Each structure stands twice: as structure tokens, then as C-alpha cells.
């Protein structure tokens, strides 16, 4: 008897998970749409949907268009059922955003980071201050927040608590989850920023519909998220995707990781600015930070042969790196994101050409190379989906 009850409960949670996931990613949908897309029976869909409506998780969203007969009612996830926070811990700033359950942005705050001061305690303080700021601004009670997702530079070692290894930040086995958790009771979900960007683009952006894709994050540093058969590939300890630290030039430029010739040492924003400074014979690049300096380089390229050459070389290096991704993973799509990739968006045709020259012809012809569609907020948006992904997997039951 107990086994039968446990089995029924397991089946019901699995059905709830399937219906909630479909509504979250593809809603609004009718009950008939859910029957067709999930393979569940009409009675199973009707029973679970009735429960979800009673719990306030699902709401009716008006009648669907009808060619005649009784119109079907559309269903959607209830936007105010709960709220989620997403955090982007970059190398130049910490961005904290608050979303409702329909992923509508409600509030956002940023804290600049001095590259010389990236102490874990300082970053944890910014995250906690940001959570307080966005919930206060949106007038959302902490009890209504499902959880906080955090995308961070470096390797995130998952376990009983997340530990971060980020050489670029000077972090070695930093217990970031413990540091942030000391200041909040909210559930924390921490992952690499390239992986959260990839999840955002898979759910809402340029990755929708793809089963095999690579999402490249190009900012101050460089990383990637590899999606194979619809799931993020993590490797043995979740460090898969450190594309920026693959070797582009053996014995080449010094990289922040301590090696030489890494891709990041050529196409990361810091490296591009350094190459431009060297091309200018040591003269400083105009601008107060990396973003303004990269913008100055892009603007100068309209009239300066030196700036143009630096950007042309950058497109070539980036294209070679993309070709490596194509040859290694055979993706349907390679999506370039991150603030630096967006700033260099006009280089996309040259990047495609360079990748075409370096990649094997057959996998290159099958792959598209494009910019991300969610802009500079993609890391924080993807981070905010982490607690939602857990909630959907659990069948809409809070842990």
C-alpha cells in the first residue's frame, strides 16, 4: 500500500513537472495543447491543471482563437506566484535583478568593482545589498522570493555548498555560498556565468529549438557553455567550457591564468585594450574603464588604420576560437554573448569568415554563428532561472 501511494505521488509530481515546464517555456497554452505536447491523457492534464490553479501557480489567460464551437481557455504561469533574483558577478561589476514568475524585470541595481579589489567578502556584501535593494524597490517581501541565482566568473565546484575557483579574481576555493548565505535565508543557486547565459539563451533567446549549441561569453574574460542533446555539459567537476583558456598561440601572449597563448589573452576585453595600447606605442586608451575604452577603440576604427587593424585581428582570433568549438562539438549554433561581444557586434561577418577558413567544411556548413538576443542582462537573467529550474523539476513544490 505504501509503495503504491509513493508511486502515485511520484507519477503526479512528474506530471506536474512536465506541465509546469511546458507552460513556463511555451505558454500560454490550452489544455488541449498540453495533452498534445506532453503525451499525458486528457483526464491527467485536467486534474493536475485544476490543482495548479487552486494553488495559484497557474492562471487562465483568456480564450484562444477559435474557428467555431466553444473556445478553449488559455493557461499561463501566474506571474505573481513568486519572485526570483538573478545576480551577475562579473569582473567589473555586480548586477542584481529581480523578476516575477513570468520573468518580467521588476528592479535592477549595479555595484562597480575595482579590478584591484575583488575580495570575496566585498562581492558577497554587494550581492546581499543588491537583494535588499531590488526587493525593497519592487515592494516584494523576502518570503515571496523563491530563490537567488548567481552567475560568477570561474569554475564553480558544486557540492554541499558551492565553492568558486576564479584565478582572474584571485579566488582559490572561495566558499561563496557560505559567505552569502551568512546574510540571507533565501535559497542560493550558484553557477558559472557562461552557463547561466547559455541557459537564458536556450530558454528565451538564440538557443531556442536547438539541441546542440555553444554559448560563448566574451567580456573582460572569456568562457563558454556547451549544450549537447539539450543539456549543459559540465565535465567531471563542472569546469567544462573554459574556452578562454584553450591555447590559440603556443608560447604566445601572457594570460591572467598564468599560461601563455590562451584565447582570452587575445579576445578578452582586457587583452584587446592591451593590444590596442601596444599598437599605439604605449599611449593610454581613452576611457575610464574597460567598457568605455573598448567603445573608444570601436569608434576610432572608423578613421584610424591602427584601431582597424586591432579589430580585424580580433575578428580573426575570435573566428579561430569559434572554429575550434565547431570542430570539437559539432553544434547547430554558436552564440556569442557578453558585453564585449555585444560591443563588437559589427565584427560578426568577419568572425564568420575567419571561422569558415579554419573550421572543417562539413560541420561549419551545418552551424550558424550569431549574437545572443538577450543582451548584457543574459547572465543575470539566466541566473534567475536556476531556482525556477529546480522548482519545475520538483513539480512546483518548494524545498
XYZ file of C-alpha atoms in Angstrom:
399
model
C 0.000 0.000 0.000
C 2.751 2.451 0.972
C 4.649 1.593 -2.205
C 1.538 2.237 -4.309
C 0.983 5.614 -2.636
C 4.634 6.551 -3.153
C 4.428 5.534 -6.811
C 1.245 7.557 -7.351
C 2.855 10.572 -5.684
C 5.934 10.220 -7.872
C 3.834 9.994 -11.043
C 1.799 13.028 -10.030
C 4.929 15.107 -9.357
C 6.358 14.028 -12.701
C 3.152 15.084 -14.457
C 3.156 18.412 -12.620
C 6.760 18.969 -13.651
C 6.023 18.242 -17.319
C 3.000 20.566 -17.439
C 4.629 23.396 -15.497
C 7.776 23.259 -17.631
C 5.747 23.370 -20.838
C 3.647 26.302 -19.612
C 6.690 28.176 -18.363
C 8.678 27.837 -21.575
C 5.912 27.886 -24.193
C 2.777 29.304 -22.549
C 0.109 30.462 -22.770
C -1.305 27.137 -23.939
C -4.684 25.427 -23.843
C -5.367 22.151 -22.062
C -5.556 20.510 -25.477
C -2.113 21.914 -26.340
C -0.755 20.370 -23.149
C -2.260 16.969 -23.968
C -0.663 17.027 -27.437
C 2.743 18.305 -26.334
C 3.256 16.223 -23.181
C 1.604 12.943 -24.161
C -0.432 12.955 -20.947
C -4.084 11.928 -21.049
C -6.882 14.487 -21.022
C -8.028 13.466 -17.512
C -4.452 13.662 -16.162
C -3.963 17.149 -17.617
C -7.348 18.352 -16.333
C -6.725 17.043 -12.814
C -3.201 18.462 -12.492
C -4.176 21.815 -14.018
C -7.080 22.101 -11.565
C -4.654 21.571 -8.674
C -2.185 24.109 -10.065
C -4.913 26.719 -10.454
C -6.109 26.085 -6.887
C -2.531 26.579 -5.634
C -2.224 29.867 -7.511
C 0.614 28.551 -9.696
C -1.327 28.632 -12.966
C -3.872 31.202 -14.127
C -6.309 31.439 -17.011
C -5.248 33.937 -19.660
C -8.340 34.407 -21.808
C -9.881 32.397 -24.610
C -7.848 31.040 -27.513
C -8.856 31.971 -31.053
C -11.449 29.545 -32.362
C -12.704 28.612 -35.818
C -16.072 27.738 -34.352
C -17.520 25.944 -31.385
C -16.681 26.528 -27.772
C -13.360 28.380 -27.412
C -10.617 26.819 -25.295
C -9.182 28.688 -22.336
C -5.507 29.628 -22.417
C -3.360 28.872 -19.370
C -0.156 30.504 -18.195
C 2.151 30.554 -15.205
C 0.796 33.055 -12.656
C 3.254 35.995 -12.772
C 2.846 36.949 -9.103
C 3.038 33.437 -7.688
C 6.645 34.031 -6.662
C 9.702 36.109 -7.482
C 13.321 35.280 -8.272
C 16.563 37.233 -8.091
C 19.398 36.887 -10.595
C 22.945 38.057 -9.937
C 25.795 38.600 -12.399
C 29.128 38.662 -10.556
C 31.380 39.936 -13.329
C 34.917 41.221 -13.208
C 33.913 44.885 -13.448
C 30.576 44.976 -11.617
C 27.952 43.070 -9.651
C 24.466 43.308 -11.165
C 21.406 42.183 -9.176
C 17.965 41.905 -10.787
C 14.523 40.888 -9.551
C 11.944 39.153 -11.745
C 8.378 37.983 -11.324
C 7.450 34.417 -12.259
C 6.852 35.432 -15.882
C 10.468 36.691 -15.963
C 9.425 40.325 -16.203
C 12.189 42.545 -14.836
C 10.944 44.440 -11.782
C 14.085 46.077 -10.383
C 17.821 46.198 -11.021
C 20.902 47.586 -9.286
C 24.631 47.597 -10.085
C 27.759 47.910 -7.966
C 31.020 48.715 -9.827
C 34.020 46.555 -8.953
C 37.560 47.858 -8.833
C 39.706 45.170 -10.535
C 42.222 45.667 -7.728
C 39.548 44.997 -5.078
C 37.582 41.826 -5.727
C 37.729 40.355 -2.226
C 35.060 37.659 -1.724
C 33.640 39.419 1.359
C 33.182 42.622 -0.656
C 31.436 40.783 -3.502
C 29.187 38.892 -1.057
C 28.297 42.232 0.547
C 27.317 43.680 -2.830
C 25.115 40.656 -3.556
C 23.329 40.949 -0.200
C 22.911 44.707 -0.545
C 21.553 44.199 -4.055
C 18.974 41.637 -2.945
C 17.754 44.041 -0.278
C 17.717 46.962 -2.744
C 15.719 45.240 -5.505
C 13.153 43.660 -3.184
C 12.637 46.995 -1.424
C 12.340 48.851 -4.733
C 9.756 46.380 -6.071
C 7.971 46.125 -2.698
C 8.395 42.363 -2.647
C 8.556 40.514 0.665
C 11.551 38.241 1.134
C 9.178 35.362 1.930
C 7.794 35.642 -1.622
C 11.222 35.178 -3.244
C 11.688 31.606 -4.431
C 15.460 31.857 -4.506
C 18.553 33.690 -5.732
C 20.595 32.538 -8.721
C 24.168 33.751 -9.053
C 26.352 33.603 -12.158
C 30.036 34.103 -11.388
C 33.344 34.105 -13.250
C 35.458 30.995 -12.815
C 34.886 27.338 -12.032
C 32.006 26.605 -9.659
C 32.535 23.357 -7.779
C 29.142 22.004 -6.779
C 28.704 20.059 -3.535
C 27.018 20.552 -0.187
C 27.881 24.216 -0.777
C 29.209 25.884 -3.923
C 32.922 26.722 -3.962
C 34.387 29.078 -6.579
C 37.813 28.898 -8.202
C 38.405 32.147 -10.138
C 42.046 32.860 -10.876
C 41.226 36.109 -12.675
C 39.639 37.399 -9.461
C 42.384 35.964 -7.283
C 39.932 33.453 -5.778
C 41.021 29.946 -4.782
C 38.366 27.666 -3.267
C 36.228 30.587 -2.118
C 33.131 29.354 -0.197
C 30.889 31.917 -1.901
C 27.627 30.189 -0.995
C 28.586 30.185 2.674
C 29.644 33.847 2.590
C 26.382 34.991 1.005
C 24.275 32.529 2.983
C 25.532 34.062 6.230
C 23.484 37.151 5.378
C 20.262 35.657 3.981
C 17.956 32.685 4.478
C 16.962 32.626 0.809
C 17.928 29.508 -1.176
C 21.089 30.153 -3.209
C 21.946 28.615 -6.580
C 25.447 29.384 -7.921
C 26.865 28.537 -11.336
C 29.398 29.780 -13.860
C 28.264 32.929 -15.677
C 28.731 31.467 -19.161
C 26.480 28.575 -18.166
C 23.753 30.891 -16.856
C 23.990 32.936 -20.074
C 23.630 29.700 -22.027
C 20.541 28.675 -20.063
C 18.915 32.067 -20.621
C 19.547 31.894 -24.360
C 18.319 28.279 -24.528
C 15.089 29.161 -22.730
C 14.312 32.595 -24.137
C 16.816 33.623 -26.811
C 19.024 32.499 -29.669
C 19.229 28.891 -28.469
C 15.517 28.110 -28.508
C 14.798 24.993 -30.534
C 18.438 23.844 -30.652
C 19.637 20.547 -29.143
C 23.348 21.118 -29.716
C 24.752 24.604 -29.177
C 27.683 26.516 -27.725
C 27.201 29.844 -25.962
C 30.361 31.948 -25.768
C 30.652 34.698 -23.189
C 33.114 37.426 -24.169
C 33.615 40.106 -21.531
C 36.723 41.010 -19.577
C 37.407 37.284 -19.713
C 36.146 34.547 -21.998
C 34.150 31.386 -21.316
C 31.603 29.091 -22.907
C 28.672 26.826 -22.150
C 28.368 23.642 -24.194
C 24.859 22.219 -24.618
C 24.618 18.720 -26.030
C 21.318 16.950 -26.613
C 19.573 19.761 -24.723
C 21.646 19.514 -21.533
C 24.629 21.560 -20.344
C 27.848 19.568 -20.470
C 29.752 20.011 -17.198
C 32.591 17.502 -17.190
C 33.971 15.738 -14.120
C 33.913 18.759 -11.780
C 31.782 21.325 -13.625
C 34.759 23.100 -15.223
C 33.846 22.181 -18.819
C 33.568 25.231 -21.055
C 36.752 27.089 -20.085
C 37.124 28.017 -23.733
C 39.059 31.173 -22.922
C 41.915 29.058 -21.593
C 42.332 26.865 -24.636
C 45.609 27.594 -26.432
C 45.387 29.796 -29.507
C 49.109 30.558 -29.907
C 51.654 28.259 -28.263
C 54.014 30.385 -26.163
C 52.029 33.500 -27.092
C 50.773 36.412 -25.028
C 50.679 36.044 -21.246
C 47.240 35.221 -19.876
C 45.853 36.179 -16.479
C 45.604 32.466 -15.621
C 49.405 32.174 -15.684
C 49.667 30.313 -19.001
C 50.660 31.783 -22.355
C 48.780 31.943 -25.639
C 45.250 31.441 -24.256
C 42.349 32.637 -26.398
C 41.389 35.039 -23.601
C 44.790 36.714 -23.936
C 43.741 37.803 -27.442
C 39.954 38.338 -27.421
C 39.028 39.190 -23.810
C 38.240 42.894 -23.418
C 41.279 43.486 -21.221
C 43.520 41.813 -23.802
C 42.004 43.711 -26.749
C 42.612 47.004 -24.959
C 46.191 45.946 -24.145
C 46.844 45.106 -27.793
C 45.442 48.480 -28.828
C 47.652 50.240 -26.267
C 50.692 48.409 -27.622
C 49.715 49.328 -31.189
C 49.550 52.958 -30.019
C 53.159 52.589 -28.761
C 52.132 52.666 -25.142
C 49.818 55.679 -25.271
C 46.816 55.237 -22.941
C 43.499 54.239 -24.451
C 40.810 56.894 -23.818
C 38.188 55.936 -21.223
C 37.807 55.374 -17.504
C 37.035 51.639 -17.627
C 37.141 48.671 -19.979
C 33.704 49.335 -21.436
C 34.456 52.953 -22.353
C 37.917 52.017 -23.639
C 36.540 49.287 -25.901
C 33.903 51.722 -27.151
C 36.702 54.226 -27.910
C 38.548 51.588 -29.927
C 35.433 50.752 -31.953
C 34.786 54.447 -32.627
C 38.429 55.093 -33.587
C 38.372 52.263 -36.129
C 36.248 54.433 -38.428
C 39.222 56.723 -39.072
C 42.316 55.029 -37.604
C 44.142 52.284 -39.502
C 45.759 51.187 -36.236
C 42.422 50.707 -34.485
C 41.001 48.993 -37.573
C 43.891 46.540 -37.642
C 43.379 45.660 -33.963
C 39.688 44.933 -34.587
C 40.452 42.932 -37.744
C 42.951 40.830 -35.792
C 40.383 40.385 -33.014
C 37.832 39.074 -35.517
C 40.416 36.628 -36.833
C 41.353 35.372 -33.382
C 37.731 35.066 -32.335
C 36.857 33.268 -35.563
C 39.665 30.777 -34.981
C 38.323 30.151 -31.489
C 34.807 29.613 -32.850
C 36.212 27.207 -35.441
C 37.702 25.149 -32.613
C 34.266 24.964 -30.984
C 32.702 23.839 -34.255
C 35.351 21.186 -34.878
C 35.179 19.867 -31.302
C 31.447 19.900 -30.598
C 29.639 19.948 -33.969
C 26.951 22.401 -32.723
C 23.916 23.584 -34.628
C 24.556 27.097 -33.306
C 27.376 29.111 -31.815
C 26.005 32.131 -29.952
C 28.308 35.000 -28.960
C 27.254 36.917 -25.843
C 28.672 39.063 -23.080
C 29.128 42.825 -23.012
C 32.305 42.798 -25.113
C 30.775 40.570 -27.782
C 27.819 42.942 -27.996
C 30.162 45.948 -28.281
C 31.997 44.161 -31.107
C 28.809 43.042 -32.840
C 29.763 44.665 -36.151
C 32.652 42.179 -36.396
C 30.244 39.234 -36.710
C 30.572 38.851 -40.529
C 34.383 38.871 -40.228
C 34.220 36.358 -37.368
C 32.080 34.075 -39.520
C 34.537 34.376 -42.419
C 37.510 33.601 -40.185
C 35.727 30.604 -38.650
C 34.907 29.348 -42.145
C 38.576 29.455 -43.102
C 39.654 27.496 -40.005
C 36.828 25.018 -39.392
C 36.198 21.771 -41.213
C 33.809 22.460 -44.077
C 31.027 19.983 -43.251
C 30.419 20.919 -39.587
C 30.895 24.617 -40.397
C 28.207 24.471 -43.088
C 25.778 22.957 -40.554
C 26.380 25.591 -37.869
C 25.066 29.121 -37.548
C 27.137 31.791 -35.782
C 25.103 34.608 -34.241
C 24.914 37.162 -31.476
C 22.917 36.492 -28.334
C 19.434 38.008 -28.283
C 19.165 38.869 -24.590
C 21.936 41.463 -24.428
C 24.112 42.292 -21.453
C 21.481 41.107 -18.931
C 21.668 37.492 -20.114
C 23.934 36.277 -17.285
C 21.667 37.691 -14.540
C 18.518 36.526 -16.340
C 19.941 33.035 -16.711
C 21.000 33.031 -13.071
C 17.409 33.863 -12.079
C 16.228 30.755 -13.917
C 18.312 28.481 -11.646
C 15.802 28.448 -8.746
C 12.965 28.170 -11.267
C 14.592 25.167 -12.966
C 14.824 23.413 -9.597
C 11.201 24.316 -8.813
C 9.953 22.991 -12.155
C 11.937 19.771 -11.785
C 10.431 19.283 -8.341
C 6.903 19.563 -9.737
C 6.209 23.005 -8.329
C 6.942 22.030 -4.743
C 9.126 24.361 -2.677
C 12.004 22.675 -0.866
